[in-house]
């Protein structure tokens, strides 16, 4: 099984996206998955998607456009609001991936 490739997006592409990646890594490890993450700002999404082969985009700053992969709003998850609902949605998307 290959690692899940996640593009983590926040306003500056640094702090919040790195925190989000860390929380996601913990969830995926708990569920038996490996994860590779890249952190970017919203402006970096198109370039990252051109060369990245990502499975999911998770964001705390809105992502415009469609990239052929699930795009999940993770703002509540990052701050501890409706975490279980987000994890359920996340894992539903992961189950649809060809890993």
The first five atom37 places (N, CA, C, CB, O) and aatype in JSON, in Angstrom:
{
  "aatype": [20, 20, 20, 20, 20, 20, 20, 20, 20, 20, 20, 20, 20, 20, 20, 20, 20, 20, 20, 20, 20, 20, 20, 20, 20, 20, 20, 20, 20, 20, 20, 20, 20, 20, 20, 20, 20, 20, 20, 20, 20, 20, 20, 20, 20, 20, 20, 20, 20, 20, 20, 20, 20, 20, 20, 20, 20, 20, 20, 20, 20, 20, 20, 20, 20, 20, 20, 20, 20, 20, 20, 20, 20, 20, 20, 20, 20, 20, 20, 20, 20, 20, 20, 20, 20, 20, 20, 20, 20, 20, 20, 20, 20, 20, 20, 20, 20, 20, 20],
  "atom_mask": [
    [1, 1, 1, 1, 1],
    [1, 1, 1, 1, 1],
    [1, 1, 1, 1, 1],
    [1, 1, 1, 1, 1],
    [1, 1, 1, 1, 1],
    [1, 1, 1, 1, 1],
    [1, 1, 1, 1, 1],
    [1, 1, 1, 1, 1],
    [1, 1, 1, 1, 1],
    [1, 1, 1, 1, 1],
    [1, 1, 1, 1, 1],
    [1, 1, 1, 1, 1],
    [1, 1, 1, 1, 1],
    [1, 1, 1, 1, 1],
    [1, 1, 1, 1, 1],
    [1, 1, 1, 1, 1],
    [1, 1, 1, 1, 1],
    [1, 1, 1, 1, 1],
    [1, 1, 1, 1, 1],
    [1, 1, 1, 1, 1],
    [1, 1, 1, 1, 1],
    [1, 1, 1, 1, 1],
    [1, 1, 1, 1, 1],
    [1, 1, 1, 1, 1],
    [1, 1, 1, 1, 1],
    [1, 1, 1, 1, 1],
    [1, 1, 1, 1, 1],
    [1, 1, 1, 1, 1],
    [1, 1, 1, 1, 1],
    [1, 1, 1, 1, 1],
    [1, 1, 1, 1, 1],
    [1, 1, 1, 1, 1],
    [1, 1, 1, 1, 1],
    [1, 1, 1, 1, 1],
    [1, 1, 1, 1, 1],
    [1, 1, 1, 1, 1],
    [1, 1, 1, 1, 1],
    [1, 1, 1, 1, 1],
    [1, 1, 1, 1, 1],
    [1, 1, 1, 1, 1],
    [1, 1, 1, 1, 1],
    [1, 1, 1, 1, 1],
    [1, 1, 1, 1, 1],
    [1, 1, 1, 1, 1],
    [1, 1, 1, 1, 1],
    [1, 1, 1, 1, 1],
    [1, 1, 1, 1, 1],
    [1, 1, 1, 1, 1],
    [1, 1, 1, 1, 1],
    [1, 1, 1, 1, 1],
    [1, 1, 1, 1, 1],
    [1, 1, 1, 1, 1],
    [1, 1, 1, 1, 1],
    [1, 1, 1, 1, 1],
    [1, 1, 1, 1, 1],
    [1, 1, 1, 1, 1],
    [1, 1, 1, 1, 1],
    [1, 1, 1, 1, 1],
    [1, 1, 1, 1, 1],
    [1, 1, 1, 1, 1],
    [1, 1, 1, 1, 1],
    [1, 1, 1, 1, 1],
    [1, 1, 1, 1, 1],
    [1, 1, 1, 1, 1],
    [1, 1, 1, 1, 1],
    [1, 1, 1, 1, 1],
    [1, 1, 1, 1, 1],
    [1, 1, 1, 1, 1],
    [1, 1, 1, 1, 1],
    [1, 1, 1, 1, 1],
    [1, 1, 1, 1, 1],
    [1, 1, 1, 1, 1],
    [1, 1, 1, 1, 1],
    [1, 1, 1, 1, 1],
    [1, 1, 1, 1, 1],
    [1, 1, 1, 1, 1],
    [1, 1, 1, 1, 1],
    [1, 1, 1, 1, 1],
    [1, 1, 1, 1, 1],
    [1, 1, 1, 1, 1],
    [1, 1, 1, 1, 1],
    [1, 1, 1, 1, 1],
    [1, 1, 1, 1, 1],
    [1, 1, 1, 1, 1],
    [1, 1, 1, 1, 1],
    [1, 1, 1, 1, 1],
    [1, 1, 1, 1, 1],
    [1, 1, 1, 1, 1],
    [1, 1, 1, 1, 1],
    [1, 1, 1, 1, 1],
    [1, 1, 1, 1, 1],
    [1, 1, 1, 1, 1],
    [1, 1, 1, 1, 1],
    [1, 1, 1, 1, 1],
    [1, 1, 1, 1, 1],
    [1, 1, 1, 1, 1],
    [1, 1, 1, 1, 1],
    [1, 1, 1, 1, 1],
    [1, 1, 1, 1, 1]
  ],
  "atom_positions": [
    [[0.84, -1.17, 0.0], [0.0, 0.0, 0.0], [0.89, 1.24, 0.0], [-0.96, -0.01, 1.22], [1.84, 1.35, 0.78]],
    [[0.56, 2.19, -0.89], [1.34, 3.41, -0.96], [0.8, 4.43, 0.04], [1.31, 3.99, -2.39], [-0.3, 4.28, 0.57]],
    [[1.58, 5.46, 0.28], [1.17, 6.52, 1.2], [0.1, 7.39, 0.54], [2.38, 7.38, 1.62], [0.08, 7.55, -0.68]],
    [[-0.77, 7.95, 1.36], [-1.77, 8.91, 0.9], [-1.05, 10.25, 0.73], [-2.97, 9.03, 1.92], [-0.38, 10.72, 1.64]],
    [[-1.2, 10.85, -0.45], [-0.56, 12.14, -0.73], [-1.56, 13.26, -0.52], [0.01, 12.18, -2.18], [-2.59, 13.34, -1.19]],
    [[-1.24, 14.14, 0.44], [-2.14, 15.21, 0.85], [-1.5, 16.56, 0.57], [-2.51, 15.08, 2.34], [-0.33, 16.78, 0.89]],
    [[-2.27, 17.45, -0.04], [-1.86, 18.84, -0.2], [-2.59, 19.64, 0.86], [-2.17, 19.38, -1.66], [-3.82, 19.72, 0.85]],
    [[-1.84, 20.22, 1.78], [-2.38, 20.94, 2.92], [-2.25, 22.44, 2.64], [-1.66, 20.54, 4.24], [-1.15, 22.93, 2.39]],
    [[-3.37, 23.17, 2.7], [-3.39, 24.56, 2.27], [-3.83, 25.48, 3.4], [-4.33, 24.72, 1.06], [-4.85, 25.25, 4.06]],
    [[-3.03, 26.55, 3.63], [-3.43, 27.61, 4.56], [-3.02, 28.94, 3.94], [-2.77, 27.41, 5.97], [-2.4, 28.98, 2.88]],
    [[-3.37, 30.01, 4.6], [-3.14, 31.34, 4.06], [-1.73, 31.63, 3.62], [-3.53, 32.34, 5.05], [-1.51, 32.21, 2.56]],
    [[-0.75, 31.23, 4.43], [0.65, 31.5, 4.09], [1.4, 30.27, 3.61], [1.36, 32.09, 5.28], [2.51, 30.37, 3.1]],
    [[0.79, 29.11, 3.77], [1.45, 27.87, 3.35], [2.48, 27.37, 4.34], [2.09, 28.07, 2.03], [3.33, 26.55, 3.98]],
    [[2.41, 27.86, 5.58], [3.41, 27.42, 6.56], [2.78, 26.89, 7.85], [4.34, 28.57, 6.89], [2.62, 25.68, 8.0]],
    [[2.43, 27.76, 8.76], [2.08, 27.34, 10.11], [0.82, 26.48, 10.2], [1.91, 28.56, 10.97], [0.88, 25.34, 10.64]],
    [[-0.31, 27.01, 9.78], [-1.57, 26.25, 9.91], [-1.55, 24.98, 9.07], [-2.75, 27.11, 9.51], [-2.04, 23.94, 9.51]],
    [[-0.98, 25.06, 7.88], [-0.95, 23.87, 7.03], [-0.02, 22.8, 7.62], [-0.48, 24.23, 5.6], [-0.29, 21.61, 7.49]],
    [[1.05, 23.21, 8.26], [1.95, 22.25, 8.92], [1.26, 21.61, 10.12], [3.27, 22.94, 9.36], [1.4, 20.41, 10.35]],
    [[0.52, 22.41, 10.88], [-0.23, 21.87, 12.02], [-1.3, 20.9, 11.53], [-0.88, 23.01, 12.84], [-1.51, 19.84, 12.13]],
    [[-1.97, 21.26, 10.44], [-2.99, 20.4, 9.85], [-2.37, 19.08, 9.38], [-3.69, 21.1, 8.69], [-2.93, 18.01, 9.64]],
    [[-1.24, 19.16, 8.7], [-0.55, 17.95, 8.25], [-0.2, 17.03, 9.41], [0.72, 18.31, 7.48], [-0.33, 15.81, 9.31]],
    [[0.25, 17.62, 10.5], [0.61, 16.83, 11.68], [-0.6, 16.12, 12.27], [1.25, 17.73, 12.75], [-0.53, 14.94, 12.61]],
    [[-1.71, 16.83, 12.39], [-2.94, 16.2, 12.92], [-3.43, 15.1, 12.0], [-4.04, 17.26, 13.12], [-3.86, 14.05, 12.46]],
    [[-3.36, 15.34, 10.69], [-3.78, 14.32, 9.73], [-2.88, 13.09, 9.81], [-3.76, 14.89, 8.31], [-3.37, 11.96, 9.75]],
    [[-1.59, 13.3, 9.94], [-0.65, 12.19, 10.04], [-0.99, 11.31, 11.24], [0.8, 12.7, 10.15], [-0.93, 10.09, 11.16]],
    [[-1.35, 11.95, 12.35], [-1.74, 11.19, 13.55], [-2.98, 10.34, 13.29], [-1.99, 12.15, 14.73], [-3.04, 9.18, 13.67]],
    [[-3.98, 10.94, 12.63], [-5.21, 10.21, 12.32], [-4.92, 9.05, 11.39], [-6.26, 11.16, 11.68], [-5.36, 7.92, 11.63]],
    [[-4.17, 9.32, 10.32], [-3.87, 8.26, 9.37], [-3.07, 7.13, 10.01], [-3.11, 8.82, 8.17], [-3.33, 5.96, 9.75]],
    [[-2.09, 7.48, 10.85], [-1.3, 6.45, 11.53], [-2.2, 5.59, 12.41], [-0.18, 7.1, 12.38], [-2.07, 4.36, 12.43]],
    [[-3.11, 6.24, 13.12], [-4.07, 5.53, 13.97], [-4.92, 4.54, 13.17], [-4.96, 6.53, 14.69], [-5.28, 3.48, 13.67]],
    [[-5.23, 4.91, 11.92], [-6.07, 4.09, 11.06], [-5.26, 3.11, 10.2], [-6.91, 4.97, 10.16], [-5.84, 2.35, 9.41]],
    [[-3.92, 3.13, 10.34], [-3.09, 2.18, 9.62], [-2.6, 2.64, 8.26], [-3.84, 0.94, 9.46], [-2.2, 1.81, 7.44]],
    [[-2.62, 3.94, 8.0], [-2.16, 4.49, 6.72], [-0.9, 5.32, 6.91], [-3.27, 5.33, 6.07], [-0.66, 5.88, 7.98]],
    [[-0.11, 5.4, 5.85], [1.0, 6.33, 5.82], [0.57, 7.54, 5.0], [2.28, 5.66, 5.21], [-0.31, 7.44, 4.15]],
    [[1.2, 8.68, 5.27], [0.83, 9.9, 4.59], [2.06, 10.69, 4.19], [-0.08, 10.75, 5.46], [3.04, 10.75, 4.93]],
    [[2.0, 11.29, 3.02], [2.99, 12.28, 2.58], [2.24, 13.58, 2.4], [3.74, 11.84, 1.25], [1.19, 13.6, 1.75]],
    [[2.76, 14.67, 2.96], [2.05, 15.94, 2.87], [2.98, 17.03, 2.34], [1.49, 16.35, 4.23], [4.19, 17.02, 2.56]],
    [[2.36, 17.95, 1.63], [3.03, 19.15, 1.16], [2.18, 20.32, 1.61], [3.24, 19.15, -0.41], [0.96, 20.29, 1.48]],
    [[2.83, 21.37, 2.14], [2.1, 22.54, 2.61], [2.28, 23.69, 1.62], [2.58, 22.96, 4.02], [3.4, 23.98, 1.21]],
    [[1.17, 24.33, 1.25], [1.21, 25.46, 0.32], [0.15, 26.48, 0.72], [0.98, 25.0, -1.13], [-0.75, 26.21, 1.51]],
    [[0.29, 27.68, 0.13], [-0.75, 28.71, 0.23], [-1.74, 28.47, -0.9], [-0.14, 30.16, 0.17], [-1.44, 27.69, -1.81]],
    [[-2.91, 29.1, -0.87], [-3.87, 28.9, -1.96], [-3.28, 29.17, -3.35], [-5.07, 29.79, -1.74], [-3.63, 28.48, -4.31]],
    [[-2.42, 30.15, -3.46], [-1.8, 30.45, -4.75], [-0.87, 29.37, -5.25], [-1.05, 31.73, -4.66], [-0.56, 29.31, -6.44]],
    [[-0.4, 28.51, -4.35], [0.51, 27.44, -4.73], [-0.17, 26.15, -5.15], [1.43, 27.15, -3.61], [0.49, 25.22, -5.6]],
    [[-1.5, 26.1, -5.01], [-2.24, 24.87, -5.32], [-2.12, 24.47, -6.8], [-3.7, 25.04, -4.96], [-1.79, 23.31, -7.08]],
    [[-2.37, 25.39, -7.76], [-2.3, 24.96, -9.17], [-0.95, 24.36, -9.55], [-2.6, 26.14, -10.08], [-0.91, 23.33, -10.23]],
    [[0.13, 24.98, -9.13], [1.46, 24.45, -9.45], [1.73, 23.11, -8.79], [2.53, 25.44, -9.03], [2.28, 22.21, -9.42]],
    [[1.33, 22.99, -7.53], [1.54, 21.72, -6.82], [0.74, 20.6, -7.48], [1.15, 21.86, -5.34], [1.22, 19.48, -7.6]],
    [[-0.47, 20.91, -7.89], [-1.32, 19.89, -8.49], [-0.84, 19.47, -9.87], [-2.74, 20.39, -8.59], [-1.09, 18.34, -10.3]],
    [[-0.14, 20.35, -10.57], [0.39, 19.99, -11.89], [1.42, 18.88, -11.81], [0.99, 21.2, -12.57], [1.48, 18.02, -12.68]],
    [[2.23, 18.9, -10.76], [3.29, 17.92, -10.7], [3.22, 16.95, -9.54], [4.56, 18.6, -10.65], [4.12, 16.14, -9.36]],
    [[2.16, 17.02, -8.75], [2.18, 16.3, -7.49], [1.54, 14.95, -7.41], [1.57, 17.1, -6.53], [2.03, 14.1, -6.66]],
    [[0.48, 14.68, -8.14], [-0.21, 13.4, -7.99], [-0.85, 13.24, -6.63], [0.74, 12.27, -8.23], [-0.82, 12.15, -6.06]],
    [[-1.45, 14.31, -6.11], [-2.05, 14.27, -4.78], [-3.38, 13.53, -4.79], [-2.25, 15.69, -4.26], [-4.1, 13.51, -5.79]],
    [[-3.7, 12.94, -3.66], [-4.96, 12.21, -3.49], [-6.06, 13.1, -2.91], [-4.75, 11.01, -2.59], [-7.23, 12.93, -3.23]],
    [[-5.66, 14.05, -2.06], [-6.61, 14.9, -1.35], [-6.04, 16.3, -1.19], [-6.97, 14.31, 0.03], [-4.83, 16.48, -1.1]],
    [[-6.93, 17.28, -1.16], [-6.56, 18.63, -0.75], [-7.35, 18.92, 0.51], [-6.84, 19.7, -1.88], [-8.57, 18.76, 0.54]],
    [[-6.66, 19.36, 1.56], [-7.31, 19.79, 2.79], [-6.9, 21.24, 3.01], [-6.93, 18.88, 4.02], [-5.75, 21.61, 2.77]],
    [[-7.85, 22.05, 3.48], [-7.53, 23.47, 3.56], [-8.11, 24.15, 4.79], [-8.02, 24.17, 2.34], [-9.1, 23.7, 5.36]],
    [[-7.46, 25.24, 5.17], [-8.01, 26.18, 6.15], [-8.22, 27.53, 5.5], [-7.08, 26.3, 7.38], [-8.88, 28.39, 6.09]],
    [[-7.67, 27.74, 4.32], [-7.94, 28.93, 3.5], [-8.55, 28.41, 2.2], [-6.62, 29.78, 3.24], [-8.04, 27.46, 1.61]],
    [[-9.62, 29.04, 1.74], [-10.35, 28.51, 0.57], [-9.48, 28.25, -0.65], [-11.44, 29.48, 0.2], [-8.56, 29.0, -0.97]],
    [[-9.8, 27.16, -1.32], [-9.13, 26.76, -2.55], [-10.12, 26.93, -3.69], [-8.6, 25.27, -2.47], [-11.22, 26.38, -3.66]],
    [[-9.73, 27.7, -4.68], [-10.61, 27.91, -5.82], [-10.26, 26.94, -6.94], [-10.52, 29.36, -6.33], [-9.09, 26.59, -7.12]],
    [[-11.25, 26.52, -7.66], [-11.02, 25.63, -8.79], [-11.33, 24.19, -8.44], [-9.59, 25.74, -9.26], [-11.66, 23.84, -7.31]],
    [[-11.2, 23.37, -9.47], [-11.43, 21.94, -9.34], [-10.19, 21.22, -9.85], [-12.71, 21.49, -10.13], [-9.65, 21.57, -10.89]],
    [[-9.75, 20.23, -9.11], [-8.49, 19.56, -9.44], [-8.63, 18.06, -9.6], [-7.48, 19.86, -8.38], [-7.62, 17.35, -9.7]],
    [[-9.84, 17.56, -9.62], [-10.04, 16.13, -9.83], [-9.77, 15.26, -8.61], [-9.2, 15.68, -10.94], [-9.71, 14.04, -8.72]],
    [[-9.61, 15.89, -7.45], [-9.44, 15.16, -6.2], [-10.37, 15.78, -5.16], [-7.93, 15.2, -5.71], [-10.78, 16.94, -5.32]],
    [[-10.71, 15.05, -4.1], [-11.55, 15.64, -3.05], [-10.85, 16.83, -2.4], [-11.89, 14.57, -1.99], [-9.65, 16.82, -2.15]],
    [[-11.64, 17.87, -2.12], [-11.15, 19.07, -1.45], [-11.97, 19.22, -0.17], [-11.27, 20.36, -2.37], [-13.18, 19.43, -0.22]],
    [[-11.3, 19.11, 0.98], [-11.98, 19.1, 2.27], [-11.64, 20.31, 3.11], [-11.64, 17.83, 3.03], [-10.47, 20.66, 3.26]],
    [[-12.67, 20.96, 3.66], [-12.47, 22.08, 4.57], [-12.1, 21.52, 5.94], [-13.75, 22.98, 4.65], [-12.91, 20.84, 6.58]],
    [[-10.9, 21.81, 6.38], [-10.39, 21.25, 7.64], [-10.24, 22.3, 8.74], [-9.05, 20.58, 7.4], [-9.56, 22.07, 9.74]],
    [[-10.88, 23.45, 8.56], [-10.75, 24.52, 9.55], [-11.23, 24.06, 10.92], [-11.53, 25.76, 9.11], [-10.52, 24.21, 11.91]],
    [[-12.43, 23.49, 10.99], [-12.96, 23.02, 12.26], [-12.1, 21.93, 12.87], [-14.37, 22.5, 12.07], [-11.87, 21.91, 14.08]],
    [[-11.62, 21.01, 12.04], [-10.75, 19.93, 12.51], [-9.5, 20.49, 13.16], [-10.37, 19.0, 11.34], [-9.06, 20.01, 14.21]],
    [[-8.92, 21.5, 12.55], [-7.68, 22.09, 13.07], [-7.9, 22.71, 14.45], [-7.14, 23.14, 12.11], [-7.03, 22.62, 15.32]],
    [[-9.05, 23.34, 14.65], [-9.3, 24.03, 15.92], [-10.13, 23.22, 16.9], [-9.98, 25.33, 15.65], [-10.45, 23.71, 17.98]],
    [[-10.48, 21.98, 16.54], [-11.17, 21.1, 17.47], [-12.68, 21.18, 17.44], [-10.72, 21.4, 18.82], [-13.34, 20.79, 18.41]],
    [[-13.26, 21.67, 16.34], [-14.71, 21.74, 16.21], [-15.16, 20.71, 15.19], [-15.17, 23.19, 15.79], [-14.65, 20.66, 14.07]],
    [[-16.13, 19.88, 15.57], [-16.66, 18.84, 14.68], [-15.57, 17.91, 14.12], [-17.41, 19.48, 13.53], [-15.61, 17.51, 12.96]],
    [[-14.61, 17.58, 14.96], [-13.5, 16.73, 14.52], [-13.98, 15.37, 14.02], [-12.51, 16.53, 15.65], [-13.52, 14.89, 12.98]],
    [[-14.9, 14.75, 14.75], [-15.36, 13.41, 14.37], [-16.02, 13.42, 12.99], [-16.34, 12.86, 15.42], [-15.82, 12.51, 12.19]],
    [[-16.82, 14.46, 12.73], [-17.47, 14.56, 11.42], [-16.45, 14.69, 10.31], [-18.43, 15.75, 11.39], [-16.59, 14.07, 9.25]],
    [[-15.42, 15.51, 10.55], [-14.38, 15.67, 9.54], [-13.64, 14.36, 9.31], [-13.39, 16.77, 9.97], [-13.37, 13.99, 8.17]],
    [[-13.31, 13.65, 10.39], [-12.58, 12.39, 10.27], [-13.42, 11.37, 9.5], [-12.21, 11.84, 11.66], [-12.88, 10.62, 8.68]],
    [[-14.72, 11.34, 9.75], [-15.59, 10.43, 8.99], [-15.57, 10.77, 7.5], [-17.04, 10.51, 9.53], [-15.44, 9.88, 6.67]],
    [[-15.69, 12.05, 7.17], [-15.66, 12.48, 5.77], [-14.3, 12.14, 5.14], [-15.93, 14.0, 5.66], [-14.24, 11.65, 4.01]],
    [[-13.24, 12.41, 5.87], [-11.89, 12.12, 5.4], [-11.71, 10.64, 5.09], [-10.85, 12.56, 6.43], [-11.21, 10.26, 4.03]],
    [[-12.13, 9.8, 6.03], [-11.94, 8.36, 5.85], [-12.83, 7.81, 4.74], [-12.22, 7.63, 7.15], [-12.46, 6.84, 4.08]],
    [[-14.0, 8.4, 4.52], [-14.83, 8.0, 3.38], [-14.1, 8.27, 2.07], [-16.19, 8.74, 3.41], [-14.12, 7.46, 1.15]],
    [[-13.45, 9.42, 2.0], [-12.69, 9.75, 0.78], [-11.5, 8.81, 0.61], [-12.2, 11.23, 0.84], [-11.2, 8.38, -0.5]],
    [[-10.83, 8.49, 1.7], [-9.67, 7.58, 1.64], [-10.1, 6.2, 1.17], [-8.97, 7.48, 3.02], [-9.38, 5.56, 0.4]],
    [[-11.25, 5.75, 1.61], [-11.73, 4.42, 1.19], [-11.97, 4.34, -0.31], [-13.03, 4.08, 1.92], [-11.93, 3.26, -0.89]],
    [[-12.2, 5.49, -0.94], [-12.42, 5.54, -2.39], [-11.13, 5.61, -3.2], [-13.28, 6.74, -2.74], [-11.15, 5.5, -4.43]],
    [[-10.0, 5.78, -2.52], [-8.71, 5.88, -3.21], [-8.19, 4.51, -3.62], [-7.68, 6.59, -2.33], [-8.47, 3.51, -2.96]],
    [[-7.43, 4.48, -4.68], [-6.74, 3.26, -5.08], [-5.34, 3.29, -4.5], [-6.7, 3.11, -6.65], [-4.41, 3.86, -5.08]],
    [[-5.2, 2.69, -3.35], [-3.91, 2.68, -2.65], [-3.27, 1.34, -2.91], [-4.08, 2.96, -1.1], [-2.17, 1.07, -2.43]]
  ]
}
